[in-house]
Amino acid sequence: MKTIFPPQEDFIRWRRQVHKHAEPGFGEFWTTYFVYSLLKDLPVRIHLGKDIYDRSKMFGTLSAEEKLHWQEEAAKNGVPREELALFEGVTGLAVDIMPVNREDAQIRTLFRFDLDAVPVQEKQDQGHAPFELGFSSVNNGYCHACGHDGHVAVGIGLVKVLASMRQELDYGIRVVFQPAEEGVRGAYGLKHLCAGVQYAVIGHIGMSAVKSRSIVCGSEGFFATKKLKVYFHGKSAHAGGEPEKGRNALLGACCAVMNLHAMPRYGKGDTRINVGILHAGSSANVIAEYAEFAAEIRGINSDVCDDLAKRAENIIASAASMYDLEYRIEFTGMCDSASSDEDLARFIAEKAGEIPYFEQENCLPAGKGFGSDDACTFMRAVQEQGGKAVYCMIGSRLKAGHHSPDFDFEESLLRPFCELFVNTALALDKKTV
Ligand SMILES: [Zn+2]
């Protein structure tokens, strides 16, 4: 089989198609089918989400109605129903590219690409290329404002090229198309795909790399995080007639929220806490029976994050007890923190420097992460078993910041991004870093 490296137009077309069909985490039915349909006839092993997800570790999943809605949208947008049924309601897939006649070879390197869009309404405005060129999101309220559309295109290209080079491989290569990165919900249930893997390589467009033709291979400072929803249940009563008969869920929630924000800072590194949503009660003259809020905790490493989460649970339980309420905590997302291994980061920065597109002086082996990314869950899993991991930010001048309604990146980076990962996969197949 001849090596096929798709031309730049293919990457751009795939990116635009994915961009147009922006879907929320765990609702990526159109996108999963798109990837599947382009790869299913290649000599690779495809594992569908339904066969690989650890369902007990999927966080912040969609309700049955929401799931049905996104399946229907996918069908309306051209996914054949019989193919949709194959997924059994679970999005995502992993693809193994194995050496010829060595189906049992060890999987040595894992790449991860994320499939989901952001709950942001895309800008419908001249000057926003997706709008001008007619590929803005057809799904109201969701758009690819984080570059995952580009990641999907690169992942497709990576599998196609490596599948055509199987005769050169000594080890297997795994490419994971992960649902629900936003809100760090999708990685934990796929963490087991890292078992036995020696290298995890993850790329993201932009973030700390905001110069064209640059790359920053580092993730120092990524936060470990936990997202939680908290529900309080008390008892309603007439606020004028007999308020003492009520059990006030609103006050309990407020008490918890104030004290969550009062948790201590840490000597060992940065932390964050935010309660971003709070709903309670039904009327000004009724003691509030229900309250719920959504919060997130971040810590510079997983130990700090876990410790904060434990304190948060304690505060919530204590506030509920003060106001005699029932409560429930639901974790809706979580990811670990991880840093790139220095030698692997240096290796990839050098590999980028060999590709004419990248400007050698702007291929940096170290850099700061940006918020949290559940890629860190894969990175840490590989590092904990003695392997190495790297997070590379592929530089682009950005029209607007990540998660903005007019976010867009330079499409010219897609093919070189893929070329870098192909070269990395082939190099790591032969040598130890
Ligand atoms: Zn992202």
mmCIF file with all atom_site columns, C-alpha atoms in Angstrom, residues 176-371:
data_model
loop_
_atom_site.group_PDB
_atom_site.id
_atom_site.type_symbol
_atom_site.label_atom_id
_atom_site.label_alt_id
_atom_site.label_comp_id
_atom_site.label_asym_id
_atom_site.label_entity_id
_atom_site.label_seq_id
_atom_site.pdbx_PDB_ins_code
_atom_site.Cartn_x
_atom_site.Cartn_y
_atom_site.Cartn_z
_atom_site.occupancy
_atom_site.B_iso_or_equiv
_atom_site.pdbx_formal_charge
_atom_site.auth_seq_id
_atom_site.auth_comp_id
_atom_site.auth_asym_id
_atom_site.auth_atom_id
_atom_site.pdbx_PDB_model_num
ATOM 1   C CA . VAL A 1 176 ? -8.705  8.047  20.495 1.00 0.00 ? 176 VAL A CA 1
ATOM 2   C CA . PHE A 1 177 ? -11.576 10.290 19.360 1.00 0.00 ? 177 PHE A CA 1
ATOM 3   C CA . GLN A 1 178 ? -12.898 11.323 22.759 1.00 0.00 ? 178 GLN A CA 1
ATOM 4   C CA . PRO A 1 179 ? -16.323 12.794 23.504 1.00 0.00 ? 179 PRO A CA 1
ATOM 5   C CA . ALA A 1 180 ? -17.048 15.537 26.010 1.00 0.00 ? 180 ALA A CA 1
ATOM 6   C CA . GLU A 1 181 ? -13.749 17.261 26.700 1.00 0.00 ? 181 GLU A CA 1
ATOM 7   C CA . GLU A 1 182 ? -15.601 20.463 27.604 1.00 0.00 ? 182 GLU A CA 1
ATOM 8   C CA . GLY A 1 183 ? -16.473 20.257 31.281 1.00 0.00 ? 183 GLY A CA 1
ATOM 9   C CA . VAL A 1 184 ? -13.814 17.503 31.551 1.00 0.00 ? 184 VAL A CA 1
ATOM 10  C CA . ARG A 1 185 ? -16.423 14.746 31.378 1.00 0.00 ? 185 ARG A CA 1
ATOM 11  C CA . GLY A 1 186 ? -15.295 12.298 28.731 1.00 0.00 ? 186 GLY A CA 1
ATOM 12  C CA . ALA A 1 187 ? -11.745 11.168 29.482 1.00 0.00 ? 187 ALA A CA 1
ATOM 13  C CA . TYR A 1 188 ? -12.139 9.292  32.770 1.00 0.00 ? 188 TYR A CA 1
ATOM 14  C CA . GLY A 1 189 ? -14.264 6.554  31.274 1.00 0.00 ? 189 GLY A CA 1
ATOM 15  C CA . LEU A 1 190 ? -11.630 5.919  28.590 1.00 0.00 ? 190 LEU A CA 1
ATOM 16  C CA . LYS A 1 191 ? -8.574  6.104  30.838 1.00 0.00 ? 191 LYS A CA 1
ATOM 17  C CA . HIS A 1 192 ? -8.174  2.316  30.707 1.00 0.00 ? 192 HIS A CA 1
ATOM 18  C CA . LEU A 1 193 ? -7.241  2.614  27.013 1.00 0.00 ? 193 LEU A CA 1
ATOM 19  C CA . CYS A 1 194 ? -3.835  3.720  28.288 1.00 0.00 ? 194 CYS A CA 1
ATOM 20  C CA . ALA A 1 195 ? -3.031  0.316  29.830 1.00 0.00 ? 195 ALA A CA 1
ATOM 21  C CA . GLY A 1 196 ? 0.422   -0.739 28.615 1.00 0.00 ? 196 GLY A CA 1
ATOM 22  C CA . VAL A 1 197 ? 0.860   2.415  26.519 1.00 0.00 ? 197 VAL A CA 1
ATOM 23  C CA . GLN A 1 198 ? 4.296   4.008  26.680 1.00 0.00 ? 198 GLN A CA 1
ATOM 24  C CA . TYR A 1 199 ? 3.672   7.423  25.126 1.00 0.00 ? 199 TYR A CA 1
ATOM 25  C CA . ALA A 1 200 ? 0.645   9.705  25.183 1.00 0.00 ? 200 ALA A CA 1
ATOM 26  C CA . VAL A 1 201 ? 0.729   12.578 22.712 1.00 0.00 ? 201 VAL A CA 1
ATOM 27  C CA . ILE A 1 202 ? -1.948  15.248 22.738 1.00 0.00 ? 202 ILE A CA 1
ATOM 28  C CA . GLY A 1 203 ? -2.246  18.390 20.660 1.00 0.00 ? 203 GLY A CA 1
ATOM 29  C CA . HIS A 1 204 ? -4.454  21.462 20.955 1.00 0.00 ? 204 HIS A CA 1
ATOM 30  C CA . ILE A 1 205 ? -4.791  24.396 18.620 1.00 0.00 ? 205 ILE A CA 1
ATOM 31  C CA . GLY A 1 206 ? -3.931  27.785 20.127 1.00 0.00 ? 206 GLY A CA 1
ATOM 32  C CA . MET A 1 207 ? -4.195  28.089 23.905 1.00 0.00 ? 207 MET A CA 1
ATOM 33  C CA . SER A 1 208 ? -0.756  29.337 25.006 1.00 0.00 ? 208 SER A CA 1
ATOM 34  C CA . ALA A 1 209 ? 0.570   29.239 21.421 1.00 0.00 ? 209 ALA A CA 1
ATOM 35  C CA . VAL A 1 210 ? -0.794  32.362 19.736 1.00 0.00 ? 210 VAL A CA 1
ATOM 36  C CA . LYS A 1 211 ? 1.872   32.944 17.073 1.00 0.00 ? 211 LYS A CA 1
ATOM 37  C CA . SER A 1 212 ? 1.449   31.533 13.566 1.00 0.00 ? 212 SER A CA 1
ATOM 38  C CA . ARG A 1 213 ? 3.781   28.650 12.700 1.00 0.00 ? 213 ARG A CA 1
ATOM 39  C CA . SER A 1 214 ? 4.757   28.076 16.299 1.00 0.00 ? 214 SER A CA 1
ATOM 40  C CA . ILE A 1 215 ? 4.420   25.223 18.734 1.00 0.00 ? 215 ILE A CA 1
ATOM 41  C CA . VAL A 1 216 ? 4.632   25.061 22.505 1.00 0.00 ? 216 VAL A CA 1
ATOM 42  C CA . CYS A 1 217 ? 5.183   21.581 23.942 1.00 0.00 ? 217 CYS A CA 1
ATOM 43  C CA . GLY A 1 218 ? 4.394   21.908 27.592 1.00 0.00 ? 218 GLY A CA 1
ATOM 44  C CA . SER A 1 219 ? 1.578   21.781 30.048 1.00 0.00 ? 219 SER A CA 1
ATOM 45  C CA . GLU A 1 220 ? 3.118   23.135 33.212 1.00 0.00 ? 220 GLU A CA 1
ATOM 46  C CA . GLY A 1 221 ? 0.349   24.617 35.308 1.00 0.00 ? 221 GLY A CA 1
ATOM 47  C CA . PHE A 1 222 ? -2.672  22.693 34.040 1.00 0.00 ? 222 PHE A CA 1
ATOM 48  C CA . PHE A 1 223 ? -5.178  22.446 36.866 1.00 0.00 ? 223 PHE A CA 1
ATOM 49  C CA . ALA A 1 224 ? -6.688  19.244 38.163 1.00 0.00 ? 224 ALA A CA 1
ATOM 50  C CA . THR A 1 225 ? -10.390 19.927 38.519 1.00 0.00 ? 225 THR A CA 1
ATOM 51  C CA . LYS A 1 226 ? -13.699 18.596 39.772 1.00 0.00 ? 226 LYS A CA 1
ATOM 52  C CA . LYS A 1 227 ? -17.091 19.911 38.745 1.00 0.00 ? 227 LYS A CA 1
ATOM 53  C CA . LEU A 1 228 ? -20.065 19.312 40.996 1.00 0.00 ? 228 LEU A CA 1
ATOM 54  C CA . LYS A 1 229 ? -23.771 19.856 41.178 1.00 0.00 ? 229 LYS A CA 1
ATOM 55  C CA . VAL A 1 230 ? -25.310 20.091 44.620 1.00 0.00 ? 230 VAL A CA 1
ATOM 56  C CA . TYR A 1 231 ? -28.975 19.574 45.452 1.00 0.00 ? 231 TYR A CA 1
ATOM 57  C CA . PHE A 1 232 ? -30.631 20.602 48.739 1.00 0.00 ? 232 PHE A CA 1
ATOM 58  C CA . HIS A 1 233 ? -34.112 19.514 49.701 1.00 0.00 ? 233 HIS A CA 1
ATOM 59  C CA . GLY A 1 234 ? -36.024 20.940 52.682 1.00 0.00 ? 234 GLY A CA 1
ATOM 60  C CA . LYS A 1 235 ? -39.673 21.681 53.319 1.00 0.00 ? 235 LYS A CA 1
ATOM 61  C CA . SER A 1 236 ? -41.840 24.562 52.163 1.00 0.00 ? 236 SER A CA 1
ATOM 62  C CA . ALA A 1 237 ? -44.055 26.524 54.543 1.00 0.00 ? 237 ALA A CA 1
ATOM 63  C CA . HIS A 1 238 ? -45.999 29.808 54.644 1.00 0.00 ? 238 HIS A CA 1
ATOM 64  C CA . ALA A 1 239 ? -43.386 32.539 55.110 1.00 0.00 ? 239 ALA A CA 1
ATOM 65  C CA . GLY A 1 240 ? -45.803 34.798 57.027 1.00 0.00 ? 240 GLY A CA 1
ATOM 66  C CA . GLY A 1 241 ? -48.029 32.307 58.878 1.00 0.00 ? 241 GLY A CA 1
ATOM 67  C CA . GLU A 1 242 ? -45.703 29.573 60.113 1.00 0.00 ? 242 GLU A CA 1
ATOM 68  C CA . PRO A 1 243 ? -42.149 29.975 58.821 1.00 0.00 ? 243 PRO A CA 1
ATOM 69  C CA . GLU A 1 244 ? -40.847 27.824 61.669 1.00 0.00 ? 244 GLU A CA 1
ATOM 70  C CA . LYS A 1 245 ? -42.449 24.763 60.033 1.00 0.00 ? 245 LYS A CA 1
ATOM 71  C CA . GLY A 1 246 ? -40.256 25.133 56.945 1.00 0.00 ? 246 GLY A CA 1
ATOM 72  C CA . ARG A 1 247 ? -36.765 23.805 56.313 1.00 0.00 ? 247 ARG A CA 1
ATOM 73  C CA . ASN A 1 248 ? -35.077 26.425 54.200 1.00 0.00 ? 248 ASN A CA 1
ATOM 74  C CA . ALA A 1 249 ? -33.095 24.976 51.288 1.00 0.00 ? 249 ALA A CA 1
ATOM 75  C CA . LEU A 1 250 ? -32.237 28.439 49.956 1.00 0.00 ? 250 LEU A CA 1
ATOM 76  C CA . LEU A 1 251 ? -30.487 29.456 53.171 1.00 0.00 ? 251 LEU A CA 1
ATOM 77  C CA . GLY A 1 252 ? -28.690 26.136 53.339 1.00 0.00 ? 252 GLY A CA 1
ATOM 78  C CA . ALA A 1 253 ? -27.393 26.595 49.789 1.00 0.00 ? 253 ALA A CA 1
ATOM 79  C CA . CYS A 1 254 ? -26.308 30.182 50.466 1.00 0.00 ? 254 CYS A CA 1
ATOM 80  C CA . CYS A 1 255 ? -24.492 29.068 53.592 1.00 0.00 ? 255 CYS A CA 1
ATOM 81  C CA . ALA A 1 256 ? -22.680 26.366 51.606 1.00 0.00 ? 256 ALA A CA 1
ATOM 82  C CA . VAL A 1 257 ? -21.811 28.729 48.747 1.00 0.00 ? 257 VAL A CA 1
ATOM 83  C CA . MET A 1 258 ? -20.340 31.418 51.015 1.00 0.00 ? 258 MET A CA 1
ATOM 84  C CA . ASN A 1 259 ? -18.242 28.865 52.877 1.00 0.00 ? 259 ASN A CA 1
ATOM 85  C CA . LEU A 1 260 ? -17.052 27.137 49.709 1.00 0.00 ? 260 LEU A CA 1
ATOM 86  C CA . HIS A 1 261 ? -15.617 30.441 48.572 1.00 0.00 ? 261 HIS A CA 1
ATOM 87  C CA . ALA A 1 262 ? -14.013 30.821 52.000 1.00 0.00 ? 262 ALA A CA 1
ATOM 88  C CA . MET A 1 263 ? -11.961 27.626 51.728 1.00 0.00 ? 263 MET A CA 1
ATOM 89  C CA . PRO A 1 264 ? -8.269  28.298 52.424 1.00 0.00 ? 264 PRO A CA 1
ATOM 90  C CA . ARG A 1 265 ? -5.627  28.977 49.767 1.00 0.00 ? 265 ARG A CA 1
ATOM 91  C CA . TYR A 1 266 ? -2.803  26.442 49.603 1.00 0.00 ? 266 TYR A CA 1
ATOM 92  C CA . GLY A 1 267 ? 0.893   26.885 50.300 1.00 0.00 ? 267 GLY A CA 1
ATOM 93  C CA . LYS A 1 268 ? 1.729   24.178 47.757 1.00 0.00 ? 268 LYS A CA 1
ATOM 94  C CA . GLY A 1 269 ? 0.258   26.003 44.753 1.00 0.00 ? 269 GLY A CA 1
ATOM 95  C CA . ASP A 1 270 ? -2.670  27.701 43.089 1.00 0.00 ? 270 ASP A CA 1
ATOM 96  C CA . THR A 1 271 ? -6.295  26.774 43.636 1.00 0.00 ? 271 THR A CA 1
ATOM 97  C CA . ARG A 1 272 ? -9.577  28.028 42.241 1.00 0.00 ? 272 ARG A CA 1
ATOM 98  C CA . ILE A 1 273 ? -13.154 27.741 43.446 1.00 0.00 ? 273 ILE A CA 1
ATOM 99  C CA . ASN A 1 274 ? -16.211 29.042 41.705 1.00 0.00 ? 274 ASN A CA 1
ATOM 100 C CA . VAL A 1 275 ? -19.919 28.592 42.211 1.00 0.00 ? 275 VAL A CA 1
ATOM 101 C CA . GLY A 1 276 ? -21.315 29.675 38.863 1.00 0.00 ? 276 GLY A CA 1
ATOM 102 C CA . ILE A 1 277 ? -25.018 28.781 39.093 1.00 0.00 ? 277 ILE A CA 1
ATOM 103 C CA . LEU A 1 278 ? -27.483 28.927 41.971 1.00 0.00 ? 278 LEU A CA 1
ATOM 104 C CA . HIS A 1 279 ? -31.222 28.312 41.750 1.00 0.00 ? 279 HIS A CA 1
ATOM 105 C CA . ALA A 1 280 ? -33.605 28.120 44.678 1.00 0.00 ? 280 ALA A CA 1
ATOM 106 C CA . GLY A 1 281 ? -37.179 28.551 45.760 1.00 0.00 ? 281 GLY A CA 1
ATOM 107 C CA . SER A 1 282 ? -40.459 29.257 44.032 1.00 0.00 ? 282 SER A CA 1
ATOM 108 C CA . SER A 1 283 ? -42.003 32.407 45.538 1.00 0.00 ? 283 SER A CA 1
ATOM 109 C CA . ALA A 1 284 ? -41.194 35.332 47.835 1.00 0.00 ? 284 ALA A CA 1
ATOM 110 C CA . ASN A 1 285 ? -43.778 34.189 50.395 1.00 0.00 ? 285 ASN A CA 1
ATOM 111 C CA . VAL A 1 286 ? -42.770 30.522 50.493 1.00 0.00 ? 286 VAL A CA 1
ATOM 112 C CA . ILE A 1 287 ? -39.918 29.028 52.498 1.00 0.00 ? 287 ILE A CA 1
ATOM 113 C CA . ALA A 1 288 ? -37.765 27.525 49.729 1.00 0.00 ? 288 ALA A CA 1
ATOM 114 C CA . GLU A 1 289 ? -38.033 23.768 49.514 1.00 0.00 ? 289 GLU A CA 1
ATOM 115 C CA . TYR A 1 290 ? -35.391 23.214 46.796 1.00 0.00 ? 290 TYR A CA 1
ATOM 116 C CA . ALA A 1 291 ? -32.026 24.674 45.977 1.00 0.00 ? 291 ALA A CA 1
ATOM 117 C CA . GLU A 1 292 ? -29.311 23.601 43.649 1.00 0.00 ? 292 GLU A CA 1
ATOM 118 C CA . PHE A 1 293 ? -26.001 24.985 42.578 1.00 0.00 ? 293 PHE A CA 1
ATOM 119 C CA . ALA A 1 294 ? -23.096 24.141 40.301 1.00 0.00 ? 294 ALA A CA 1
ATOM 120 C CA . ALA A 1 295 ? -19.499 24.625 41.361 1.00 0.00 ? 295 ALA A CA 1
ATOM 121 C CA . GLU A 1 296 ? -15.995 23.845 40.251 1.00 0.00 ? 296 GLU A CA 1
ATOM 122 C CA . ILE A 1 297 ? -12.787 23.331 42.142 1.00 0.00 ? 297 ILE A CA 1
ATOM 123 C CA . ARG A 1 298 ? -9.307  23.461 40.637 1.00 0.00 ? 298 ARG A CA 1
ATOM 124 C CA . GLY A 1 299 ? -5.942  22.662 42.151 1.00 0.00 ? 299 GLY A CA 1
ATOM 125 C CA . ILE A 1 300 ? -2.448  22.834 40.758 1.00 0.00 ? 300 ILE A CA 1
ATOM 126 C CA . ASN A 1 301 ? -2.141  19.099 41.271 1.00 0.00 ? 301 ASN A CA 1
ATOM 127 C CA . SER A 1 302 ? -4.529  16.241 41.910 1.00 0.00 ? 302 SER A CA 1
ATOM 128 C CA . ASP A 1 303 ? -3.647  16.019 45.633 1.00 0.00 ? 303 ASP A CA 1
ATOM 129 C CA . VAL A 1 304 ? -4.608  19.630 46.252 1.00 0.00 ? 304 VAL A CA 1
ATOM 130 C CA . CYS A 1 305 ? -7.749  19.221 44.137 1.00 0.00 ? 305 CYS A CA 1
ATOM 131 C CA . ASP A 1 306 ? -8.796  16.053 45.995 1.00 0.00 ? 306 ASP A CA 1
ATOM 132 C CA . ASP A 1 307 ? -8.203  17.759 49.338 1.00 0.00 ? 307 ASP A CA 1
ATOM 133 C CA . LEU A 1 308 ? -10.326 20.750 48.311 1.00 0.00 ? 308 LEU A CA 1
ATOM 134 C CA . ALA A 1 309 ? -13.078 18.416 47.123 1.00 0.00 ? 309 ALA A CA 1
ATOM 135 C CA . LYS A 1 310 ? -13.090 16.663 50.489 1.00 0.00 ? 310 LYS A CA 1
ATOM 136 C CA . ARG A 1 311 ? -13.390 20.008 52.303 1.00 0.00 ? 311 ARG A CA 1
ATOM 137 C CA . ALA A 1 312 ? -16.166 21.041 49.933 1.00 0.00 ? 312 ALA A CA 1
ATOM 138 C CA . GLU A 1 313 ? -18.122 17.862 50.692 1.00 0.00 ? 313 GLU A CA 1
ATOM 139 C CA . ASN A 1 314 ? -17.722 18.575 54.387 1.00 0.00 ? 314 ASN A CA 1
ATOM 140 C CA . ILE A 1 315 ? -18.988 22.160 54.012 1.00 0.00 ? 315 ILE A CA 1
ATOM 141 C CA . ILE A 1 316 ? -21.996 21.017 51.986 1.00 0.00 ? 316 ILE A CA 1
ATOM 142 C CA . ALA A 1 317 ? -22.870 18.285 54.498 1.00 0.00 ? 317 ALA A CA 1
ATOM 143 C CA . SER A 1 318 ? -22.505 20.736 57.404 1.00 0.00 ? 318 SER A CA 1
ATOM 144 C CA . ALA A 1 319 ? -24.658 23.414 55.744 1.00 0.00 ? 319 ALA A CA 1
ATOM 145 C CA . ALA A 1 320 ? -27.329 20.803 55.066 1.00 0.00 ? 320 ALA A CA 1
ATOM 146 C CA . SER A 1 321 ? -27.184 19.711 58.680 1.00 0.00 ? 321 SER A CA 1
ATOM 147 C CA . MET A 1 322 ? -27.474 23.304 59.982 1.00 0.00 ? 322 MET A CA 1
ATOM 148 C CA . TYR A 1 323 ? -30.713 23.796 58.069 1.00 0.00 ? 323 TYR A CA 1
ATOM 149 C CA . ASP A 1 324 ? -31.961 20.230 58.504 1.00 0.00 ? 324 ASP A CA 1
ATOM 150 C CA . LEU A 1 325 ? -31.908 19.464 54.777 1.00 0.00 ? 325 LEU A CA 1
ATOM 151 C CA . GLU A 1 326 ? -31.382 16.401 52.653 1.00 0.00 ? 326 GLU A CA 1
ATOM 152 C CA . TYR A 1 327 ? -28.613 16.843 50.132 1.00 0.00 ? 327 TYR A CA 1
ATOM 153 C CA . ARG A 1 328 ? -26.981 15.121 47.208 1.00 0.00 ? 328 ARG A CA 1
ATOM 154 C CA . ILE A 1 329 ? -23.688 15.831 45.465 1.00 0.00 ? 329 ILE A CA 1
ATOM 155 C CA . GLU A 1 330 ? -23.196 14.789 41.877 1.00 0.00 ? 330 GLU A CA 1
ATOM 156 C CA . PHE A 1 331 ? -19.758 15.009 40.282 1.00 0.00 ? 331 PHE A CA 1
ATOM 157 C CA . THR A 1 332 ? -20.329 16.164 36.710 1.00 0.00 ? 332 THR A CA 1
ATOM 158 C CA . GLY A 1 333 ? -16.737 16.257 35.547 1.00 0.00 ? 333 GLY A CA 1
ATOM 159 C CA . MET A 1 334 ? -13.206 15.627 36.700 1.00 0.00 ? 334 MET A CA 1
ATOM 160 C CA . CYS A 1 335 ? -9.694  15.442 35.408 1.00 0.00 ? 335 CYS A CA 1
ATOM 161 C CA . ASP A 1 336 ? -6.199  15.083 36.763 1.00 0.00 ? 336 ASP A CA 1
ATOM 162 C CA . SER A 1 337 ? -3.330  17.462 36.305 1.00 0.00 ? 337 SER A CA 1
ATOM 163 C CA . ALA A 1 338 ? -0.224  16.467 34.419 1.00 0.00 ? 338 ALA A CA 1
ATOM 164 C CA . SER A 1 339 ? 2.910   18.046 33.031 1.00 0.00 ? 339 SER A CA 1
ATOM 165 C CA . SER A 1 340 ? 4.665   17.166 29.809 1.00 0.00 ? 340 SER A CA 1
ATOM 166 C CA . ASP A 1 341 ? 7.786   15.041 30.200 1.00 0.00 ? 341 ASP A CA 1
ATOM 167 C CA . GLU A 1 342 ? 10.668  17.330 29.340 1.00 0.00 ? 342 GLU A CA 1
ATOM 168 C CA . ASP A 1 343 ? 12.612  14.999 27.063 1.00 0.00 ? 343 ASP A CA 1
ATOM 169 C CA . LEU A 1 344 ? 9.521   14.020 25.084 1.00 0.00 ? 344 LEU A CA 1
ATOM 170 C CA . ALA A 1 345 ? 8.528   17.701 24.795 1.00 0.00 ? 345 ALA A CA 1
ATOM 171 C CA . ARG A 1 346 ? 12.001  18.577 23.530 1.00 0.00 ? 346 ARG A CA 1
ATOM 172 C CA . PHE A 1 347 ? 11.848  15.681 21.067 1.00 0.00 ? 347 PHE A CA 1
ATOM 173 C CA . ILE A 1 348 ? 8.537   16.895 19.597 1.00 0.00 ? 348 ILE A CA 1
ATOM 174 C CA . ALA A 1 349 ? 9.681   20.520 19.442 1.00 0.00 ? 349 ALA A CA 1
ATOM 175 C CA . GLU A 1 350 ? 12.703  19.305 17.441 1.00 0.00 ? 350 GLU A CA 1
ATOM 176 C CA . LYS A 1 351 ? 10.473  17.220 15.163 1.00 0.00 ? 351 LYS A CA 1
ATOM 177 C CA . ALA A 1 352 ? 8.339   20.317 14.530 1.00 0.00 ? 352 ALA A CA 1
ATOM 178 C CA . GLY A 1 353 ? 11.477  22.284 13.679 1.00 0.00 ? 353 GLY A CA 1
ATOM 179 C CA . GLU A 1 354 ? 12.147  19.794 10.851 1.00 0.00 ? 354 GLU A CA 1
ATOM 180 C CA . ILE A 1 355 ? 8.819   20.639 9.171  1.00 0.00 ? 355 ILE A CA 1
ATOM 181 C CA . PRO A 1 356 ? 9.198   23.688 6.903  1.00 0.00 ? 356 PRO A CA 1
ATOM 182 C CA . TYR A 1 357 ? 5.834   25.144 7.994  1.00 0.00 ? 357 TYR A CA 1
ATOM 183 C CA . PHE A 1 358 ? 6.969   25.680 11.586 1.00 0.00 ? 358 PHE A CA 1
ATOM 184 C CA . GLU A 1 359 ? 9.483   28.417 12.349 1.00 0.00 ? 359 GLU A CA 1
ATOM 185 C CA . GLN A 1 360 ? 12.288  26.689 14.178 1.00 0.00 ? 360 GLN A CA 1
ATOM 186 C CA . GLU A 1 361 ? 12.892  29.506 16.648 1.00 0.00 ? 361 GLU A CA 1
ATOM 187 C CA . ASN A 1 362 ? 9.215   29.316 17.621 1.00 0.00 ? 362 ASN A CA 1
ATOM 188 C CA . CYS A 1 363 ? 9.204   25.584 18.423 1.00 0.00 ? 363 CYS A CA 1
ATOM 189 C CA . LEU A 1 364 ? 9.399   25.709 22.196 1.00 0.00 ? 364 LEU A CA 1
ATOM 190 C CA . PRO A 1 365 ? 9.918   22.637 24.382 1.00 0.00 ? 365 PRO A CA 1
ATOM 191 C CA . ALA A 1 366 ? 8.208   24.117 27.444 1.00 0.00 ? 366 ALA A CA 1
ATOM 192 C CA . GLY A 1 367 ? 5.259   26.307 28.181 1.00 0.00 ? 367 GLY A CA 1
ATOM 193 C CA . LYS A 1 368 ? 2.305   26.985 30.395 1.00 0.00 ? 368 LYS A CA 1
ATOM 194 C CA . GLY A 1 369 ? -0.968  25.101 30.176 1.00 0.00 ? 369 GLY A CA 1
ATOM 195 C CA . PHE A 1 370 ? -4.254  26.919 30.010 1.00 0.00 ? 370 PHE A CA 1
ATOM 196 C CA . GLY A 1 371 ? -7.076  26.160 32.449 1.00 0.00 ? 371 GLY A CA 1
#
